[in-house]
């Protein structure tokens, strides 16, 4: 049987073949037993505490109910925080000193999908070893508590307000005078995002802030920024921010309606920390997908770049290993470890606005530090991905193309983790050069790695 856990929890079609109410309950009980093992073995007599939240998908209601029931049946007291961004659940897991947290969300995926991701004490995501233990425990018998030993389920009184207040408390100055449009993706940030920016002093215009359970990520949010770009220009706003369904990622739009991606936002925040002497080891952490223009910009500013495999969990692991302050992905997952344990789209927006206020510069001016190279990504399907790193003919073709680019671009081939597919990514001085190089390499992949 294939591994249940993917790169960010267990995800799939809600109420489909895999992600059922039964699986949700069993995963919850298994996670409770694994993540509270030390507490239960200590003899303290204290019941474990769990925090559970979800995004706005309609399926989140039945999944949240079954997860909470599973946790309570395993002897955990449960605090239900309702619809709240993933980083909000992570924050409350830490702030309430809970033993574990659970987020019901499929992030930027379409509404019919959903997912379950677990957080350990402190609000941190799980490593592979813990996920494997939870999955293995699904097949093991366990002693069910009865009577007074089962858990209670209660609702948090004001989770949105508590989380928003925390976000605002991370700022060193107010944001008065800035007009901001936010695209809430009809998701988990619909309440907390506008509230936090308003309390920080910005004038907020919210779009796609419905909470109807059906329209999350539907042509809106960080994966579809076109509506935000138009709204920023129409309202004459200083800036716009787009979040995804669970608000753990953020992209921006400058006052002229131009998109500002995750690389540029990371650069803005990293240079702000660098200028104030608060960037540990003058280092920022990103994935191998970050644009070469970002790397060159950081190098010019005296900031070292560490690159990881694709996935915010790998960025987080490297940040924790080196005690680094900022890292993230081009897609907009940005982690500020001084204030959060995971990517936080609202936190990102607040601190970009603070950088604008403190410098008196526009977002376009701040983002201009990164000159993005044209990037082309091609997916080559139906090939033997296992030979993408070893086939001599393919390696020779890559070396030839890299010689042609002569350091002015970059080539990256990545085998898919789930399909017989190889991703060919090329950056070059012009889009035409990048596209031509990517197509030549894709042809080589098709021939050399044919099944």
GROMACS .gro file of C-alpha atoms in nm:
model
  451
    1UNK     CA    1   0.000   0.000   0.000
    2UNK     CA    2   0.133   0.347  -0.090
    3UNK     CA    3   0.238   0.579   0.193
    4UNK     CA    4  -0.060   0.782   0.317
    5UNK     CA    5   0.139   1.090   0.412
    6UNK     CA    6   0.256   1.316   0.132
    7UNK     CA    7   0.466   1.632   0.142
    8UNK     CA    8   0.211   1.809   0.365
    9UNK     CA    9   0.001   1.559   0.556
   10UNK     CA   10  -0.264   1.327   0.413
   11UNK     CA   11  -0.452   1.480   0.122
   12UNK     CA   12  -0.711   1.367  -0.132
   13UNK     CA   13  -1.071   1.391  -0.249
   14UNK     CA   14  -1.280   1.447   0.064
   15UNK     CA   15  -1.515   1.153   0.126
   16UNK     CA   16  -1.359   0.977  -0.171
   17UNK     CA   17  -1.184   0.644  -0.176
   18UNK     CA   18  -0.906   0.741   0.068
   19UNK     CA   19  -0.992   1.051   0.272
   20UNK     CA   20  -1.299   0.922   0.456
   21UNK     CA   21  -1.446   1.002   0.797
   22UNK     CA   22  -1.326   0.661   0.913
   23UNK     CA   23  -0.966   0.731   0.808
   24UNK     CA   24  -0.980   1.078   0.967
   25UNK     CA   25  -1.088   0.932   1.299
   26UNK     CA   26  -0.829   0.655   1.288
   27UNK     CA   27  -0.550   0.897   1.194
   28UNK     CA   28  -0.651   1.122   1.483
   29UNK     CA   29  -0.643   0.844   1.741
   30UNK     CA   30  -0.315   0.713   1.604
   31UNK     CA   31  -0.157   1.060   1.608
   32UNK     CA   32  -0.279   1.119   1.961
   33UNK     CA   33  -0.122   0.796   2.083
   34UNK     CA   34   0.210   0.857   1.907
   35UNK     CA   35   0.249   1.228   1.983
   36UNK     CA   36   0.148   1.201   2.350
   37UNK     CA   37   0.337   0.882   2.426
   38UNK     CA   38   0.590   1.056   2.649
   39UNK     CA   39   0.322   1.240   2.846
   40UNK     CA   40   0.114   0.927   2.899
   41UNK     CA   41   0.421   0.739   3.014
   42UNK     CA   42   0.522   1.009   3.263
   43UNK     CA   43   0.249   0.923   3.512
   44UNK     CA   44   0.158   1.291   3.554
   45UNK     CA   45  -0.213   1.215   3.528
   46UNK     CA   46  -0.264   1.516   3.301
   47UNK     CA   47  -0.480   1.461   2.997
   48UNK     CA   48  -0.318   1.548   2.664
   49UNK     CA   49  -0.445   1.866   2.499
   50UNK     CA   50  -0.508   1.903   2.125
   51UNK     CA   51  -0.598   2.204   1.909
   52UNK     CA   52  -0.804   2.144   1.593
   53UNK     CA   53  -0.882   2.393   1.316
   54UNK     CA   54  -0.991   2.388   0.953
   55UNK     CA   55  -1.018   2.603   0.644
   56UNK     CA   56  -1.353   2.699   0.493
   57UNK     CA   57  -1.425   2.389   0.281
   58UNK     CA   58  -1.764   2.232   0.346
   59UNK     CA   59  -1.597   1.893   0.391
   60UNK     CA   60  -1.392   2.039   0.674
   61UNK     CA   61  -1.697   2.022   0.895
   62UNK     CA   62  -1.739   1.644   0.893
   63UNK     CA   63  -1.363   1.585   0.893
   64UNK     CA   64  -1.311   1.821   1.185
   65UNK     CA   65  -1.589   1.652   1.379
   66UNK     CA   66  -1.448   1.304   1.324
   67UNK     CA   67  -1.091   1.417   1.402
   68UNK     CA   68  -1.205   1.580   1.726
   69UNK     CA   69  -1.401   1.267   1.814
   70UNK     CA   70  -1.101   1.046   1.746
   71UNK     CA   71  -0.875   1.261   1.963
   72UNK     CA   72  -1.127   1.261   2.249
   73UNK     CA   73  -1.170   0.885   2.222
   74UNK     CA   74  -0.793   0.855   2.268
   75UNK     CA   75  -0.815   1.055   2.590
   76UNK     CA   76  -0.727   1.403   2.461
   77UNK     CA   77  -0.907   1.719   2.561
   78UNK     CA   78  -0.976   1.907   2.238
   79UNK     CA   79  -1.001   2.281   2.173
   80UNK     CA   80  -1.184   2.355   1.849
   81UNK     CA   81  -1.064   2.684   1.696
   82UNK     CA   82  -1.293   2.663   1.392
   83UNK     CA   83  -1.201   2.824   1.062
   84UNK     CA   84  -0.849   2.957   1.104
   85UNK     CA   85  -0.534   2.971   0.886
   86UNK     CA   86  -0.285   2.689   0.925
   87UNK     CA   87  -0.031   2.923   1.091
   88UNK     CA   88  -0.305   3.036   1.329
   89UNK     CA   89  -0.362   2.678   1.442
   90UNK     CA   90   0.014   2.637   1.477
   91UNK     CA   91   0.036   2.955   1.686
   92UNK     CA   92  -0.247   2.850   1.919
   93UNK     CA   93  -0.100   2.501   1.953
   94UNK     CA   94   0.214   2.663   2.089
   95UNK     CA   95   0.045   2.942   2.286
   96UNK     CA   96  -0.194   2.703   2.463
   97UNK     CA   97   0.092   2.460   2.529
   98UNK     CA   98  -0.105   2.188   2.357
   99UNK     CA   99   0.051   1.849   2.299
  100UNK     CA  100  -0.052   1.839   1.935
  101UNK     CA  101  -0.243   2.031   1.672
  102UNK     CA  102  -0.446   1.923   1.370
  103UNK     CA  103  -0.528   2.128   1.061
  104UNK     CA  104  -0.804   2.017   0.824
  105UNK     CA  105  -0.708   2.177   0.494
  106UNK     CA  106  -0.592   2.109   0.140
  107UNK     CA  107  -0.422   2.449   0.115
  108UNK     CA  108  -0.441   2.578  -0.245
  109UNK     CA  109  -0.613   2.265  -0.384
  110UNK     CA  110  -0.966   2.284  -0.532
  111UNK     CA  111  -1.265   2.276  -0.297
  112UNK     CA  112  -1.354   1.903  -0.336
  113UNK     CA  113  -1.012   1.808  -0.197
  114UNK     CA  114  -0.918   1.823   0.168
  115UNK     CA  115  -0.636   1.710   0.392
  116UNK     CA  116  -0.523   1.638   0.746
  117UNK     CA  117  -0.190   1.762   0.877
  118UNK     CA  118  -0.057   1.722   1.226
  119UNK     CA  119   0.155   1.950   1.441
  120UNK     CA  120   0.363   1.844   1.735
  121UNK     CA  121   0.404   2.033   2.062
  122UNK     CA  122   0.522   2.386   1.990
  123UNK     CA  123   0.327   2.405   1.664
  124UNK     CA  124   0.591   2.242   1.445
  125UNK     CA  125   0.519   2.016   1.149
  126UNK     CA  126   0.610   1.649   1.178
  127UNK     CA  127   0.917   1.487   1.027
  128UNK     CA  128   0.896   1.171   0.817
  129UNK     CA  129   0.978   0.945   1.111
  130UNK     CA  130   0.684   1.065   1.318
  131UNK     CA  131   0.447   1.041   1.021
  132UNK     CA  132   0.565   0.685   0.958
  133UNK     CA  133   0.501   0.594   1.322
  134UNK     CA  134   0.147   0.738   1.304
  135UNK     CA  135   0.078   0.545   0.985
  136UNK     CA  136   0.219   0.222   1.131
  137UNK     CA  137   0.007   0.263   1.445
  138UNK     CA  138  -0.312   0.253   1.236
  139UNK     CA  139  -0.278  -0.126   1.225
  140UNK     CA  140  -0.198  -0.176   1.594
  141UNK     CA  141  -0.442  -0.248   1.880
  142UNK     CA  142  -0.472   0.010   2.159
  143UNK     CA  143  -0.634   0.044   2.499
  144UNK     CA  144  -0.940   0.266   2.476
  145UNK     CA  145  -1.002   0.494   2.774
  146UNK     CA  146  -1.348   0.489   2.931
  147UNK     CA  147  -1.543   0.691   3.184
  148UNK     CA  148  -1.369   1.004   3.305
  149UNK     CA  149  -1.059   0.916   3.102
  150UNK     CA  150  -1.209   1.013   2.766
  151UNK     CA  151  -1.147   1.365   2.645
  152UNK     CA  152  -1.372   1.671   2.640
  153UNK     CA  153  -1.431   1.888   2.331
  154UNK     CA  154  -1.472   2.264   2.375
  155UNK     CA  155  -1.463   2.569   2.152
  156UNK     CA  156  -1.205   2.845   2.181
  157UNK     CA  157  -1.383   3.171   2.270
  158UNK     CA  158  -1.203   3.406   2.028
  159UNK     CA  159  -0.944   3.229   1.810
  160UNK     CA  160  -0.950   3.482   1.524
  161UNK     CA  161  -0.904   3.781   1.753
  162UNK     CA  162  -0.630   3.608   1.952
  163UNK     CA  163  -0.436   3.514   1.639
  164UNK     CA  164  -0.478   3.859   1.481
  165UNK     CA  165  -0.356   4.028   1.800
  166UNK     CA  166  -0.046   3.807   1.795
  167UNK     CA  167   0.026   3.903   1.434
  168UNK     CA  168  -0.003   4.275   1.505
  169UNK     CA  169   0.220   4.239   1.814
  170UNK     CA  170   0.511   4.132   1.590
  171UNK     CA  171   0.526   4.477   1.428
  172UNK     CA  172   0.747   4.757   1.551
  173UNK     CA  173   0.544   5.037   1.392
  174UNK     CA  174   0.195   5.103   1.264
  175UNK     CA  175   0.088   5.093   0.901
  176UNK     CA  176  -0.123   5.410   0.893
  177UNK     CA  177  -0.154   5.574   0.552
  178UNK     CA  178  -0.133   5.257   0.342
  179UNK     CA  179  -0.428   5.132   0.136
  180UNK     CA  180  -0.420   4.756   0.088
  181UNK     CA  181  -0.635   4.517  -0.116
  182UNK     CA  182  -0.638   4.158   0.010
  183UNK     CA  183  -0.762   3.853  -0.179
  184UNK     CA  184  -0.867   3.603   0.088
  185UNK     CA  185  -0.924   3.316  -0.160
  186UNK     CA  186  -1.264   3.262   0.008
  187UNK     CA  187  -1.062   3.069   0.261
  188UNK     CA  188  -0.931   3.062   0.614
  189UNK     CA  189  -0.792   3.417   0.612
  190UNK     CA  190  -1.126   3.582   0.535
  191UNK     CA  191  -1.173   3.700   0.893
  192UNK     CA  192  -0.823   3.707   1.042
  193UNK     CA  193  -0.642   3.873   0.751
  194UNK     CA  194  -0.844   4.193   0.714
  195UNK     CA  195  -0.877   4.219   1.093
  196UNK     CA  196  -0.500   4.205   1.151
  197UNK     CA  197  -0.420   4.462   0.881
  198UNK     CA  198  -0.696   4.692   1.003
  199UNK     CA  199  -0.574   4.674   1.363
  200UNK     CA  200  -0.222   4.754   1.241
  201UNK     CA  201  -0.351   5.078   1.089
  202UNK     CA  202  -0.385   5.002   0.718
  203UNK     CA  203  -0.695   5.083   0.516
  204UNK     CA  204  -0.814   4.740   0.402
  205UNK     CA  205  -1.023   4.647   0.099
  206UNK     CA  206  -1.107   4.275   0.112
  207UNK     CA  207  -1.212   4.073  -0.193
  208UNK     CA  208  -1.305   3.706  -0.217
  209UNK     CA  209  -1.375   3.695   0.155
  210UNK     CA  210  -1.679   3.466   0.143
  211UNK     CA  211  -1.698   3.174   0.383
  212UNK     CA  212  -1.962   2.969   0.203
  213UNK     CA  213  -1.767   2.642   0.205
  214UNK     CA  214  -1.789   2.605  -0.173
  215UNK     CA  215  -1.582   2.879  -0.341
  216UNK     CA  216  -1.243   2.842  -0.173
  217UNK     CA  217  -0.958   2.877  -0.429
  218UNK     CA  218  -1.212   2.891  -0.713
  219UNK     CA  219  -1.027   3.114  -0.960
  220UNK     CA  220  -0.908   3.339  -0.678
  221UNK     CA  221  -0.624   3.375  -0.429
  222UNK     CA  222  -0.252   3.327  -0.474
  223UNK     CA  223  -0.289   3.077  -0.759
  224UNK     CA  224  -0.514   3.317  -0.956
  225UNK     CA  225  -0.396   3.674  -0.882
  226UNK     CA  226  -0.559   3.836  -1.185
  227UNK     CA  227  -0.860   3.968  -0.993
  228UNK     CA  228  -0.632   4.117  -0.727
  229UNK     CA  229  -0.415   4.287  -0.990
  230UNK     CA  230  -0.723   4.452  -1.138
  231UNK     CA  231  -0.861   4.554  -0.797
  232UNK     CA  232  -0.537   4.720  -0.684
  233UNK     CA  233  -0.536   4.942  -0.993
  234UNK     CA  234  -0.909   5.019  -0.975
  235UNK     CA  235  -0.890   5.125  -0.609
  236UNK     CA  236  -0.562   5.314  -0.650
  237UNK     CA  237  -0.423   5.104  -0.366
  238UNK     CA  238  -0.059   5.105  -0.259
  239UNK     CA  239  -0.033   4.728  -0.266
  240UNK     CA  240  -0.228   4.402  -0.274
  241UNK     CA  241  -0.177   4.061  -0.118
  242UNK     CA  242  -0.317   3.724  -0.226
  243UNK     CA  243  -0.342   3.431   0.013
  244UNK     CA  244  -0.430   3.069  -0.057
  245UNK     CA  245  -0.702   2.860   0.105
  246UNK     CA  246  -0.526   2.807   0.438
  247UNK     CA  247  -0.325   3.134   0.420
  248UNK     CA  248   0.017   2.980   0.465
  249UNK     CA  249   0.136   3.142   0.144
  250UNK     CA  250   0.130   3.496   0.012
  251UNK     CA  251   0.196   3.671  -0.317
  252UNK     CA  252   0.179   4.046  -0.370
  253UNK     CA  253   0.082   4.304  -0.631
  254UNK     CA  254   0.246   4.646  -0.655
  255UNK     CA  255   0.062   4.972  -0.708
  256UNK     CA  256   0.079   4.935  -1.086
  257UNK     CA  257  -0.080   4.590  -1.076
  258UNK     CA  258   0.242   4.394  -1.132
  259UNK     CA  259   0.283   4.059  -0.958
  260UNK     CA  260   0.552   4.029  -0.690
  261UNK     CA  261   0.642   3.665  -0.626
  262UNK     CA  262   0.773   3.479  -0.325
  263UNK     CA  263   1.140   3.524  -0.421
  264UNK     CA  264   1.098   3.900  -0.427
  265UNK     CA  265   0.906   3.907  -0.098
  266UNK     CA  266   1.173   3.693   0.069
  267UNK     CA  267   1.440   3.930  -0.064
  268UNK     CA  268   1.256   4.235   0.075
  269UNK     CA  269   1.222   4.078   0.420
  270UNK     CA  270   1.572   3.928   0.426
  271UNK     CA  271   1.735   4.259   0.333
  272UNK     CA  272   1.529   4.433   0.601
  273UNK     CA  273   1.666   4.193   0.862
  274UNK     CA  274   2.014   4.222   0.713
  275UNK     CA  275   2.008   4.603   0.730
  276UNK     CA  276   1.906   4.592   1.097
  277UNK     CA  277   2.169   4.331   1.190
  278UNK     CA  278   1.903   4.066   1.268
  279UNK     CA  279   1.978   3.812   0.995
  280UNK     CA  280   2.162   3.520   1.160
  281UNK     CA  281   2.482   3.430   0.973
  282UNK     CA  282   2.363   3.666   0.698
  283UNK     CA  283   2.180   3.364   0.555
  284UNK     CA  284   1.844   3.303   0.389
  285UNK     CA  285   1.698   2.959   0.307
  286UNK     CA  286   1.510   2.886  -0.016
  287UNK     CA  287   1.448   2.586  -0.242
  288UNK     CA  288   1.626   2.493  -0.564
  289UNK     CA  289   1.332   2.645  -0.754
  290UNK     CA  290   1.417   3.000  -0.649
  291UNK     CA  291   1.507   3.216  -0.946
  292UNK     CA  292   1.876   3.273  -1.022
  293UNK     CA  293   1.800   3.644  -1.014
  294UNK     CA  294   1.717   3.608  -0.643
  295UNK     CA  295   2.046   3.431  -0.573
  296UNK     CA  296   2.241   3.701  -0.758
  297UNK     CA  297   2.059   3.978  -0.571
  298UNK     CA  298   2.136   3.822  -0.234
  299UNK     CA  299   2.498   3.766  -0.330
  300UNK     CA  300   2.532   4.132  -0.429
  301UNK     CA  301   2.392   4.235  -0.089
  302UNK     CA  302   2.628   4.006   0.104
  303UNK     CA  303   2.359   3.755   0.198
  304UNK     CA  304   2.438   3.384   0.173
  305UNK     CA  305   2.173   3.159   0.016
  306UNK     CA  306   2.114   2.801   0.131
  307UNK     CA  307   1.899   2.592  -0.105
  308UNK     CA  308   1.694   2.285  -0.017
  309UNK     CA  309   1.473   2.033  -0.195
  310UNK     CA  310   1.132   2.162  -0.303
  311UNK     CA  311   0.881   2.185  -0.018
  312UNK     CA  312   0.840   2.424   0.274
  313UNK     CA  313   0.902   2.138   0.518
  314UNK     CA  314   1.261   2.110   0.389
  315UNK     CA  315   1.307   2.486   0.420
  316UNK     CA  316   1.179   2.463   0.778
  317UNK     CA  317   1.413   2.175   0.861
  318UNK     CA  318   1.716   2.369   0.735
  319UNK     CA  319   1.605   2.684   0.917
  320UNK     CA  320   1.570   2.496   1.245
  321UNK     CA  321   1.901   2.320   1.191
  322UNK     CA  322   2.088   2.649   1.144
  323UNK     CA  323   1.864   2.875   1.357
  324UNK     CA  324   1.798   3.095   1.055
  325UNK     CA  325   1.542   3.375   1.063
  326UNK     CA  326   1.383   3.365   0.720
  327UNK     CA  327   1.325   3.125   0.435
  328UNK     CA  328   1.062   3.020   0.189
  329UNK     CA  329   0.954   2.931  -0.161
  330UNK     CA  330   0.891   3.115  -0.484
  331UNK     CA  331   0.524   3.011  -0.451
  332UNK     CA  332   0.485   3.235  -0.147
  333UNK     CA  333   0.544   3.004   0.149
  334UNK     CA  334   0.753   3.237   0.367
  335UNK     CA  335   0.866   3.145   0.717
  336UNK     CA  336   0.974   3.409   0.968
  337UNK     CA  337   1.101   3.193   1.252
  338UNK     CA  338   1.111   3.474   1.508
  339UNK     CA  339   0.733   3.492   1.493
  340UNK     CA  340   0.600   3.166   1.342
  341UNK     CA  341   0.668   2.795   1.312
  342UNK     CA  342   0.534   2.766   0.959
  343UNK     CA  343   0.465   2.975   0.651
  344UNK     CA  344   0.225   3.259   0.735
  345UNK     CA  345   0.072   3.467   0.456
  346UNK     CA  346  -0.081   3.733   0.682
  347UNK     CA  347   0.242   3.774   0.878
  348UNK     CA  348   0.431   3.812   0.549
  349UNK     CA  349   0.195   4.085   0.432
  350UNK     CA  350   0.225   4.276   0.759
  351UNK     CA  351   0.604   4.276   0.755
  352UNK     CA  352   0.629   4.371   0.388
  353UNK     CA  353   0.401   4.665   0.467
  354UNK     CA  354   0.618   4.753   0.764
  355UNK     CA  355   0.923   4.755   0.536
  356UNK     CA  356   0.740   4.989   0.299
  357UNK     CA  357   0.648   5.221   0.588
  358UNK     CA  358   0.993   5.223   0.749
  359UNK     CA  359   1.175   5.294   0.422
  360UNK     CA  360   0.917   5.517   0.256
  361UNK     CA  361   0.960   5.310  -0.059
  362UNK     CA  362   0.695   5.153  -0.280
  363UNK     CA  363   0.662   4.779  -0.317
  364UNK     CA  364   0.775   4.805  -0.680
  365UNK     CA  365   1.093   4.983  -0.571
  366UNK     CA  366   1.168   4.732  -0.296
  367UNK     CA  367   1.100   4.434  -0.526
  368UNK     CA  368   1.326   4.572  -0.799
  369UNK     CA  369   1.630   4.441  -0.611
  370UNK     CA  370   1.553   4.106  -0.777
  371UNK     CA  371   1.580   4.094  -1.155
  372UNK     CA  372   1.402   3.770  -1.238
  373UNK     CA  373   1.542   3.563  -1.521
  374UNK     CA  374   1.279   3.420  -1.757
  375UNK     CA  375   1.192   3.070  -1.633
  376UNK     CA  376   1.038   2.786  -1.836
  377UNK     CA  377   0.912   2.464  -1.677
  378UNK     CA  378   0.815   2.162  -1.889
  379UNK     CA  379   0.668   1.835  -1.758
  380UNK     CA  380   0.778   1.529  -1.955
  381UNK     CA  381   0.534   1.245  -1.885
  382UNK     CA  382   0.555   0.871  -1.939
  383UNK     CA  383   0.930   0.834  -1.879
  384UNK     CA  384   1.153   0.637  -1.642
  385UNK     CA  385   1.218   0.909  -1.384
  386UNK     CA  386   1.458   0.684  -1.188
  387UNK     CA  387   1.725   0.729  -1.458
  388UNK     CA  388   1.704   1.110  -1.475
  389UNK     CA  389   2.015   1.150  -1.256
  390UNK     CA  390   2.223   0.870  -1.409
  391UNK     CA  391   2.160   0.841  -1.784
  392UNK     CA  392   2.488   0.931  -1.958
  393UNK     CA  393   2.323   1.071  -2.271
  394UNK     CA  394   2.096   1.298  -2.071
  395UNK     CA  395   2.379   1.414  -1.846
  396UNK     CA  396   2.589   1.495  -2.152
  397UNK     CA  397   2.302   1.697  -2.304
  398UNK     CA  398   2.263   1.894  -1.980
  399UNK     CA  399   2.638   1.966  -1.970
  400UNK     CA  400   2.626   2.094  -2.328
  401UNK     CA  401   2.335   2.326  -2.257
  402UNK     CA  402   2.500   2.455  -1.938
  403UNK     CA  403   2.814   2.534  -2.139
  404UNK     CA  404   2.599   2.732  -2.384
  405UNK     CA  405   2.442   2.932  -2.101
  406UNK     CA  406   2.792   3.007  -1.968
  407UNK     CA  407   2.674   3.098  -1.618
  408UNK     CA  408   2.402   3.334  -1.738
  409UNK     CA  409   2.125   3.084  -1.667
  410UNK     CA  410   2.040   2.762  -1.487
  411UNK     CA  411   1.910   2.412  -1.560
  412UNK     CA  412   1.729   2.187  -1.314
  413UNK     CA  413   1.577   1.844  -1.379
  414UNK     CA  414   1.351   1.703  -1.106
  415UNK     CA  415   1.181   1.362  -1.105
  416UNK     CA  416   0.824   1.371  -0.975
  417UNK     CA  417   0.762   1.213  -0.639
  418UNK     CA  418   0.433   1.052  -0.745
  419UNK     CA  419   0.427   1.010  -1.127
  420UNK     CA  420   0.643   0.878  -1.410
  421UNK     CA  421   0.733   1.233  -1.493
  422UNK     CA  422   1.043   1.452  -1.511
  423UNK     CA  423   1.025   1.830  -1.471
  424UNK     CA  424   1.266   2.029  -1.685
  425UNK     CA  425   1.329   2.383  -1.558
  426UNK     CA  426   1.547   2.632  -1.745
  427UNK     CA  427   1.633   2.993  -1.667
  428UNK     CA  428   1.807   3.207  -1.928
  429UNK     CA  429   1.861   3.575  -2.017
  430UNK     CA  430   1.559   3.572  -2.252
  431UNK     CA  431   1.235   3.375  -2.261
  432UNK     CA  432   1.318   3.252  -2.611
  433UNK     CA  433   1.653   3.107  -2.496
  434UNK     CA  434   1.495   2.944  -2.190
  435UNK     CA  435   1.211   2.792  -2.394
  436UNK     CA  436   1.441   2.661  -2.668
  437UNK     CA  437   1.679   2.505  -2.417
  438UNK     CA  438   1.395   2.346  -2.218
  439UNK     CA  439   1.238   2.197  -2.530
  440UNK     CA  440   1.571   2.052  -2.646
  441UNK     CA  441   1.626   1.888  -2.309
  442UNK     CA  442   1.266   1.765  -2.291
  443UNK     CA  443   1.319   1.590  -2.626
  444UNK     CA  444   1.631   1.421  -2.488
  445UNK     CA  445   1.440   1.309  -2.179
  446UNK     CA  446   1.164   1.157  -2.395
  447UNK     CA  447   1.414   0.960  -2.604
  448UNK     CA  448   1.667   0.860  -2.338
  449UNK     CA  449   1.421   0.777  -2.059
  450UNK     CA  450   1.146   0.618  -2.267
  451UNK     CA  451   0.963   0.336  -2.089
   0.00000   0.00000   0.00000
